[in-house]
Structures are given as C-alpha cells and as structure tokens.
Coordinates of C-alpha atoms in Angstrom, one line a residue:
X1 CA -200.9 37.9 -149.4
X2 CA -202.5 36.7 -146.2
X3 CA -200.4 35.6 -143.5
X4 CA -200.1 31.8 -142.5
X5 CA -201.1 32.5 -138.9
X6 CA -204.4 34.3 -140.1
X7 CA -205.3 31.4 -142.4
X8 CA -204.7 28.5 -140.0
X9 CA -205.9 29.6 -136.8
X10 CA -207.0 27.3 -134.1
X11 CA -210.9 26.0 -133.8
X12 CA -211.6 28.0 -131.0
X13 CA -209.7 31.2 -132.4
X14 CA -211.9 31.4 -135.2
X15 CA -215.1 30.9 -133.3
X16 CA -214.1 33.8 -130.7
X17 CA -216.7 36.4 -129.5
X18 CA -216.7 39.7 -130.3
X19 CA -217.2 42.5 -127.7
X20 CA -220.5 42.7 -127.7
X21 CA -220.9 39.2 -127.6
X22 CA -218.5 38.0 -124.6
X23 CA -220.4 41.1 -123.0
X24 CA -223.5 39.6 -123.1
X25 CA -222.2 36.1 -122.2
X26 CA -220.6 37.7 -119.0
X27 CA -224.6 39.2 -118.1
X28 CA -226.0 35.9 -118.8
X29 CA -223.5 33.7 -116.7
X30 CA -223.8 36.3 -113.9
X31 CA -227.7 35.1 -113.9
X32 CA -226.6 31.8 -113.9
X33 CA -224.3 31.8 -111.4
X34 CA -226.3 34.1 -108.5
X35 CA -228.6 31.4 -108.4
X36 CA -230.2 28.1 -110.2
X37 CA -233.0 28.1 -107.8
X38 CA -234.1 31.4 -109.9
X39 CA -235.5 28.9 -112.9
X40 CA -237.0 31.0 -115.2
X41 CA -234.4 33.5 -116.1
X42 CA -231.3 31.0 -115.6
X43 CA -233.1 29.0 -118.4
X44 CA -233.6 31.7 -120.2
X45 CA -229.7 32.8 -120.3
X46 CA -229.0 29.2 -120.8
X47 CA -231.0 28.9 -123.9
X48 CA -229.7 32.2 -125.0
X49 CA -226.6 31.0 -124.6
X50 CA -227.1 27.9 -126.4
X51 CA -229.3 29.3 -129.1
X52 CA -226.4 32.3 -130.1
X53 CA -223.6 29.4 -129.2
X54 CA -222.1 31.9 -126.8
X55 CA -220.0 29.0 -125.5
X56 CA -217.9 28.7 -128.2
X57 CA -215.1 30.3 -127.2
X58 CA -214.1 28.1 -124.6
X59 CA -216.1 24.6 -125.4
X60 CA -216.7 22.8 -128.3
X61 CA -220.2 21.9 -127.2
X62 CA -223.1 23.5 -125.2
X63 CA -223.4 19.9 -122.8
X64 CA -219.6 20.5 -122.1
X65 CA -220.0 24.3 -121.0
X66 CA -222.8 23.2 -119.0
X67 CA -221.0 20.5 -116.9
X68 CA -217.7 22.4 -116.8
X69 CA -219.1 26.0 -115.6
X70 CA -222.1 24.9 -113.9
X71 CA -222.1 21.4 -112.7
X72 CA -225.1 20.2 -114.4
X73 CA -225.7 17.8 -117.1
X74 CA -227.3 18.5 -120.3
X75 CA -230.6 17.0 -119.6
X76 CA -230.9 19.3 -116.5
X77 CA -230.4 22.4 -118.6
X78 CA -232.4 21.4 -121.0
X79 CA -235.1 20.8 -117.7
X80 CA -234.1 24.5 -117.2
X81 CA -234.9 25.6 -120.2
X82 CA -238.1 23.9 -121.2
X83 CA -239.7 25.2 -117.9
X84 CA -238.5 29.0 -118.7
X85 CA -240.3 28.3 -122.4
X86 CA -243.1 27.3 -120.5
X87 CA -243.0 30.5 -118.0
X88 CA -243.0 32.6 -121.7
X89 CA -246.2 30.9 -122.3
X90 CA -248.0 31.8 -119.3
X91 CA -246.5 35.2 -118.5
X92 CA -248.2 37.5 -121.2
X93 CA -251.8 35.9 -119.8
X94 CA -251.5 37.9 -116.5
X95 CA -252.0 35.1 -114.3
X96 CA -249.3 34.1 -111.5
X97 CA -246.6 32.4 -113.0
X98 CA -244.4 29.2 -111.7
X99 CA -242.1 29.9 -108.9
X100 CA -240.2 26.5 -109.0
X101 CA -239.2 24.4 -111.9
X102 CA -240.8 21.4 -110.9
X103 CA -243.7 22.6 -110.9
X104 CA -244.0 22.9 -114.5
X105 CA -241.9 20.1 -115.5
X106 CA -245.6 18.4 -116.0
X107 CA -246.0 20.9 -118.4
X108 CA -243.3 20.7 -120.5
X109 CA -244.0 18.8 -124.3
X110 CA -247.2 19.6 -124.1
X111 CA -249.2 22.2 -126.9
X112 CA -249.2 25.5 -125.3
X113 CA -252.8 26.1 -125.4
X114 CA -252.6 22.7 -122.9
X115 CA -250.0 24.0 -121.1
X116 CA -252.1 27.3 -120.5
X117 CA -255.1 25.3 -119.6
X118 CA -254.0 23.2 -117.6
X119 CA -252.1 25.5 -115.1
X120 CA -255.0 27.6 -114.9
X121 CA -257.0 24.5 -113.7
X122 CA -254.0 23.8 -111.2
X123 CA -254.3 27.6 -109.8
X124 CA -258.4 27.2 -109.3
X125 CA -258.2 24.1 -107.8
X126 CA -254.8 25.0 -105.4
X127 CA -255.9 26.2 -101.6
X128 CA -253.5 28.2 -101.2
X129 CA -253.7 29.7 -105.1
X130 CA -250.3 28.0 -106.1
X131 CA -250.1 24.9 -106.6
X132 CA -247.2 21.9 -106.7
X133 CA -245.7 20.1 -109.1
X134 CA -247.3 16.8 -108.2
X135 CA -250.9 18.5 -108.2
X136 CA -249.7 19.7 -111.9
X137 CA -248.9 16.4 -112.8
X138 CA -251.9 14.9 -111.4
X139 CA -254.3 17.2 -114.0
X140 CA -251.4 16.6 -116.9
X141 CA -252.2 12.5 -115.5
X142 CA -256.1 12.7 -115.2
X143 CA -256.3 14.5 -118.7
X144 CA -253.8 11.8 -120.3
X145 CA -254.0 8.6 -118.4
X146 CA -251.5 6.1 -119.2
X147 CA -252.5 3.8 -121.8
X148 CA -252.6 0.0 -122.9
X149 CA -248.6 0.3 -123.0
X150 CA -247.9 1.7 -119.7
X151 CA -246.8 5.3 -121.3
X152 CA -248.3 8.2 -119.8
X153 CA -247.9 12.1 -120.8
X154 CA -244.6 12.3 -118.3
X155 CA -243.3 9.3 -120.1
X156 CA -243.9 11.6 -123.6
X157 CA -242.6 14.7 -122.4
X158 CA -238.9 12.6 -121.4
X159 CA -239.1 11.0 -124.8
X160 CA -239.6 14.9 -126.2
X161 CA -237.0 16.2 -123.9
X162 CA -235.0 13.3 -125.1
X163 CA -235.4 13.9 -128.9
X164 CA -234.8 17.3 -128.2
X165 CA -231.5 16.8 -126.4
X166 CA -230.6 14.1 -129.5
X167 CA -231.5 17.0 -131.9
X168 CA -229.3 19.8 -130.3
X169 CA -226.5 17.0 -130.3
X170 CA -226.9 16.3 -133.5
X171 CA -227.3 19.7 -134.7
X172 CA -223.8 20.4 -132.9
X173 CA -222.2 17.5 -134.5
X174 CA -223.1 18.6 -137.4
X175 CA -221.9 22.6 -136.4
X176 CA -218.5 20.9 -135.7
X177 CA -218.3 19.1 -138.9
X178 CA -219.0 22.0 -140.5
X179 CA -216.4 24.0 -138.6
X180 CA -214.1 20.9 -139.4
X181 CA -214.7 21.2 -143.2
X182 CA -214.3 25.0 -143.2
X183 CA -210.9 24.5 -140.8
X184 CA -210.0 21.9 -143.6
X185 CA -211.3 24.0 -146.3
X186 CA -209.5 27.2 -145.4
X187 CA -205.8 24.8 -145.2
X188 CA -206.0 23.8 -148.6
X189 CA -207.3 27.5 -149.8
X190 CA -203.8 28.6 -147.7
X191 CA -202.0 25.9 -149.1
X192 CA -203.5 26.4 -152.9
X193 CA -202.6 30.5 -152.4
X194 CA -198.9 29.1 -151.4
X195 CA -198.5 27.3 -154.1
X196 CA -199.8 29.8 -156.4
X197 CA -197.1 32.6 -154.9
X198 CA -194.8 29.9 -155.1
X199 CA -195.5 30.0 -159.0
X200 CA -195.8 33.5 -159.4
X201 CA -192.3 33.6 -157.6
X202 CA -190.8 30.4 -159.9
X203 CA -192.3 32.5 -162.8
X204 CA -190.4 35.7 -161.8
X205 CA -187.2 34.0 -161.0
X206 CA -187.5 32.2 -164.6
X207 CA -187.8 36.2 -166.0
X208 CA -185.4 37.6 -164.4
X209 CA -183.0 34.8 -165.5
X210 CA -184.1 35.2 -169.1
X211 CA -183.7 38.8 -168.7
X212 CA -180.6 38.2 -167.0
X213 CA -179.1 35.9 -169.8
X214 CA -180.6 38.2 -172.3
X215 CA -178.1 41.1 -171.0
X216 CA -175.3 38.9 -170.9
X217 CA -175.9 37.4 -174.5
X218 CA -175.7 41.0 -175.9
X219 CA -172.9 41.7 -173.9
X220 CA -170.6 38.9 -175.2
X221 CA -172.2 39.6 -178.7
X222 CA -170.5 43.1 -178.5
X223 CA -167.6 41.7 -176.7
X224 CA -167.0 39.6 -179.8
X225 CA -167.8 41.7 -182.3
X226 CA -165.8 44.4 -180.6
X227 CA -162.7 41.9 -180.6
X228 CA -163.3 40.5 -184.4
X229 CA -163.4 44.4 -185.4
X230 CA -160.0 45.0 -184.0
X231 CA -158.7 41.7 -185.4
X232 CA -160.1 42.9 -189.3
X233 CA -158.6 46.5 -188.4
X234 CA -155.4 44.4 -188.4
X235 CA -155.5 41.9 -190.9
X236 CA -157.0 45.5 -193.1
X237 CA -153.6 47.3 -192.2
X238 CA -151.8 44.3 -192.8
X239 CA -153.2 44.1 -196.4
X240 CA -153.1 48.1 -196.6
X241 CA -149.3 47.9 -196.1
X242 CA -148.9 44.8 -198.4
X243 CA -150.7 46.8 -201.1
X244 CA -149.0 49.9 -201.0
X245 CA -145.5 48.4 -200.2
X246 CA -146.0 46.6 -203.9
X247 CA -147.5 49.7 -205.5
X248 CA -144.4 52.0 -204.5
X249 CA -142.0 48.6 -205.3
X250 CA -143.2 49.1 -208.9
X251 CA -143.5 52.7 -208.9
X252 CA -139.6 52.4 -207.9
X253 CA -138.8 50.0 -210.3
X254 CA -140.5 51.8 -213.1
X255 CA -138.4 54.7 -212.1
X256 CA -135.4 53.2 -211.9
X257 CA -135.4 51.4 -214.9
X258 CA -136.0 55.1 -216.9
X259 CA -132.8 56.3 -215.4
X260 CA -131.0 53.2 -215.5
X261 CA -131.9 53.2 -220.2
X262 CA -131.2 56.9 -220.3
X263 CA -127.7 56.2 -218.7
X264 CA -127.7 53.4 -220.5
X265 CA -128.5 55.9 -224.2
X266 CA -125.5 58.4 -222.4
X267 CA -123.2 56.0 -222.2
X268 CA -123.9 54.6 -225.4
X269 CA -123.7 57.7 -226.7
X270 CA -120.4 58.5 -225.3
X271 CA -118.7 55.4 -226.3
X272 CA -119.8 56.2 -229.8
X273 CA -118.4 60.1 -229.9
X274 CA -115.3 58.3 -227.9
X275 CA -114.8 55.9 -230.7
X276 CA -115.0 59.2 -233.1
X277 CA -112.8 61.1 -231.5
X278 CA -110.5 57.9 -231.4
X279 CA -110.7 56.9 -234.8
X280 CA -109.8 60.9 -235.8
X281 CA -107.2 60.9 -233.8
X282 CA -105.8 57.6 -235.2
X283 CA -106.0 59.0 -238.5
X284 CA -104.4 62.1 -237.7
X285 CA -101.3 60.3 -236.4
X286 CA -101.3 58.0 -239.6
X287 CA -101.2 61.4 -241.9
X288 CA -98.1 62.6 -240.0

C-alpha cells in the first residue's frame, strides 16, 4: 500500500521539476537576470518559462514569479515577450532585426505578414538604416488611422495584449483548479484505499476470530467428550461390579444350597439308621 505522505503531498511538491527541467530553468533565469535591456532573448526565456510552467515549483502563477524574481508586472513580460515573437518573425528574412523593445511594440497584434512589411518600410525610410519606435508607430498609425471612435492600431494591440494576458490568467485559473481537483481527487482515492485496508484488515481480524473460536470449540468438544468418557468408564465399572457381584451371589447361593440338601439327605439318613440301631437295641434289651 502507498504511503500517506506520497498520496497527500503539498501543491507545490507535486508540481516539482525534474533535473532536466530546474536545469533549464536555472539557464533561462541566468538570461533574464544578466540583463532585461537584452529584449529578445529575455522574452524568449520568459515565454519558455511560462509556456513549460517552469515556475511552478516555487509560484503558483507565472504573474507572481514575474513580480517576485524579477520586479516586473505581468503586462511588462508579456511586452517582453510579444516583442521577442515579433523578432522570430523578422529574423529568418535576413534583414536587421530590432535592437530595443520599443521599437517593435508598434508591431505587436498585428498579422505577421504586416508586421514584416511594415518594419521593412521603417528600415527604407530610417537615415541612419534603424529606425525608432515612434517612426514604427508612425507607419503602424498612417496605415491604420484612428477611426470614427477614437481607436487606433496601438489602442488594438493593448486590447490584444490585454485579452492575451486575461487568457493566460484564465488558463492558469483553470491549471490551479485542475491541480485543486486532482489534490482533492488523490485525498479521497488515499482515503477510499484506507478504508478499503481498513476492511481487508476488519475482514482478517473477523477470520482469524472465527478460526480462532473454531479451535477452541473443538477443543472443549474433546475436553467434554474426554470427561463424559471417563464418567461412562465409571458408571460402566460401576454396573460391571453390580453385575458380577449378583451373578457370583447366585452362583454361591446355588452352591450352598446343594451342600446345605445333601447334608440335609446325610443327616436324614443318619437319624434314620440311628433310629434302627435304636429300636434293635431296645428290642434286644426287651428279649433279655
């Protein structure tokens, strides 16, 4: 059976990384932390980070890490790494990239093939063949001027930014009620698989005592059987001596009483030749 400890661990405990994970995490902050000027590859780490939820083991969101490691807020990073999607854009087309975020924050919500075109219009038309981020904005403004409500291609991009930042919340809300339900989830599987060792052990207990009581039955069984068998063996010797003690009484009496008649015949016998001789003798002594 699994261990309590394993089956209730804390939140952050079951969401730790494993080696190869809190080794990449250590590269990526290293990125981070030699320098936020360096836009592209610190939004890059931080999306990474985000994307893989490398954070995890010590934050339950990607907006605290963010503000407790690094000191900025979620809609910076998210600045951060909507400029460094932007640089993956532009990169593969040879041309020279960005060297500050700002300048293409105009960028940012736009379609790519926008984005593409409109940065190569900002390199043409830059003197010095790199241009800033308010001549970026001024071609991302002169090819979307604001309209009849005041909302211009800036104002869209915040609202994307913003819907993207409500997205990832959301989406993290929803990670952490799913973490919640399989915390929650994996207390009552520990608790069910308690209670079902619980049983198994009630159910061996209840054996054991039936097994138990089972001995013990057939021990008193031949206890008392052993103790009426001694009690027959005397009542049977009892009977046995009652039986033969009447048997011999008339096997005496029967032969006492055949010596006792022919005694009885002798005597008889003698009294009769005695009363011969006698009357002889009387007549003898009345010849004389």
């Amino acid at each position: 059976m699994e261990s309590t400890n394993t089956l209730l661990e804390t939140e952050y405990a079951i969401a730790q990384l494993d080696v190869a994970e809190r080794t990449r995490l250590q590269e990526l902050e290293s990125i981070v932390e030699q320098g936020l000027q360096t836009f592209y590859e610190v939004g890059k780490a931080l999306d990474e980070i985000r994307e893989h939820k490398l954070y995890r083991e010590t934050h339950k969101t990607f907006e605290a890490y963010c503000l407790d490691n690094w000191g900025i807020g979620r809609r910076t990073a998210d600045r951060f790494i909507a400029a460094a999607q932007v640089i993956e854009i532009l990169r593969p087309i040879g041309l020279k990239i960005p060297t500050k975020e700002n300048q293409v924050r105009p960028l940012t919500g736009l379609p790519p093939e926008l984005q593409l075109e409109i940065w190569q219009e900002a390199l043409q038309l830059s003197p010095n063949g790199m241009p800033t981020g308010a001549a970026v904005q001024r071609l991302v403004d002169r090819r979307f001027p604001s309209n009849g409500n005041g909302r211009t291609p800036k104002d869209h991009a915040s609202e994307v930014d913003k819907l993207r930042s409500d997205n990832q919340r959301l989406r993290e809300q929803i990670r952490e009620q799913n973490r919640d339900r399989d915390h929650r989830a994996a207390s009552v599987a520990l608790e069910l698989e308690q209670l079902r060792f619980e049983n198994r052990q009630l159910k061996a207990e209840l054996l054991q005592r039936d097994k138990d009581w089972e001995v013990r039955l057939a021990f008193e069984r031949n206890k008392i059987r052993e103790e009426l068998r001694a009690e027959l063996r005397e009542e049977l010797k009892t009977e046995l001596r009652e039986e033969i003690r009447s048997e011999l009484r008339e096997e005496l009496k029967a032969e006492y009483e055949g010596e006792i008649n022919s005694l009885t015949q002798q005597l008889a016998e003698m009294t009769k030749n005695y009363q011969a001789v006698l009357a002889r003798l009387t007549a003898l002594e009345g010849a004389k």
